[in-house]
Amino acid sequence: MDNEEIFTTSFLAGRKRIFVDVKENHAGTYLKIKERGDSQSNSILIPSGSIVELRDALDEAVQALGALDTDRVADEGGGASPANQCVCHVGNLSWETTDETLHELFSGYGEVVSAEVQMSRTNSSRSQGWGLVEFASAAEVEYAISQCDGLDLDGREIRVRADKGSGTGPKGHAAKLKEAMPKKTRRHVADKVVDPHRVFVMNLNFDTTEDELADHCASSGEVASVELLTRGRAQRPSGSAVVEYRYAEAAAAAVDALEGTELDGRDLRVRAYFSN
């Protein structure tokens, strides 16, 4: 079989044009990346079995560039804002992660004032692979960093660290986000009400069922209900759930007893559930 072209595209990179082709021959399907510029022409061939690894490597490279760009802005003079002690930087995010899923994850570790996935400057619908989460206190940031760094979110091990500061002018990005939010969302920890019968369970395997989670949590007491949380219009698993116990004493015991226990190959994170 001669080389058959299945897909082709190209883009400009400086003075060179990069061609990306998917082709097929007697040996199988492969990806061909070729650059043309001036009198030079170079190409590489990648077998189909390695294309997923290439995609992941490119994802990580793009996310690293986004993080470097953020650090560069923070380190420059000329009005760059100082670090906000109540903000943490979350890197290595999946392209699928949204503001809502980011908020949902971190709300289990404190009062989240704002959570925003940073979008590309040239494509407002494409994530840069990192985000900022602002808490009500610096202590909650430290706790979130210690608990969430390396946690799985939408299939990626996220990287969580203290924010180095961002934005220009007298106020940083996180402060501007807070000002733009409705006042009713700027709540303090004191305004939160813990539901005595429910716990919030995170880091679940996407294949875990409600029955399996109920059986696992029953070691702490009688389980009244389990709700696996989903995200997006496609209702994809979010890796988190709300478990309701019949008795408040069982829910209180579950936070300590189930924290770090393994279910379907995942170490669970269990927190008190806030009803508002």
PDB file of C-alpha atoms in Angstrom, residues 36 43 45-46 53 74 80 85 87 92 129 133 142 147 156 161-162 206 211 213 221 226 231 241 245-246:
ATOM      1  CA  ARG A  36       9.673  23.940   5.550  1.00  0.00           C
ATOM      2  CA  SER A  43      10.574  15.804   9.170  1.00  0.00           C
ATOM      3  CA  LEU A  45       7.668  10.168  11.825  1.00  0.00           C
ATOM      4  CA  ILE A  46       5.735   9.016  14.880  1.00  0.00           C
ATOM      5  CA  GLU A  53       2.227  10.076  24.448  1.00  0.00           C
ATOM      6  CA  ALA A  74       4.631  38.207  38.847  1.00  0.00           C
ATOM      7  CA  ALA A  80       3.254  43.861  39.504  1.00  0.00           C
ATOM      8  CA  GLN A  85      -1.474  34.953  50.783  1.00  0.00           C
ATOM      9  CA  VAL A  87      -4.485  32.470  46.729  1.00  0.00           C
ATOM     10  CA  ASN A  92      -1.331  20.637  35.233  1.00  0.00           C
ATOM     11  CA  GLY A 129      -3.898  24.344  31.859  1.00  0.00           C
ATOM     12  CA  VAL A 133      -8.144  29.557  43.715  1.00  0.00           C
ATOM     13  CA  GLU A 142      -1.678  26.125  53.354  1.00  0.00           C
ATOM     14  CA  GLN A 147      -3.813  18.056  50.834  1.00  0.00           C
ATOM     15  CA  ARG A 156      -4.558  14.730  35.745  1.00  0.00           C
ATOM     16  CA  ARG A 161       1.516  25.839  45.240  1.00  0.00           C
ATOM     17  CA  ALA A 162       1.346  29.276  46.799  1.00  0.00           C
ATOM     18  CA  PHE A 206     -14.637   7.147  37.777  1.00  0.00           C
ATOM     19  CA  ASP A 211     -23.618   0.896  45.688  1.00  0.00           C
ATOM     20  CA  LEU A 213     -19.329   3.606  47.697  1.00  0.00           C
ATOM     21  CA  GLY A 221     -22.525   3.723  60.149  1.00  0.00           C
ATOM     22  CA  VAL A 226     -25.136   8.313  48.004  1.00  0.00           C
ATOM     23  CA  ARG A 231     -19.909  17.711  35.507  1.00  0.00           C
ATOM     24  CA  ALA A 241     -19.746  12.331  45.828  1.00  0.00           C
ATOM     25  CA  TYR A 245     -25.693   8.968  56.933  1.00  0.00           C
ATOM     26  CA  ARG A 246     -28.787   8.239  58.981  1.00  0.00           C
TER      27      ARG A 246
END
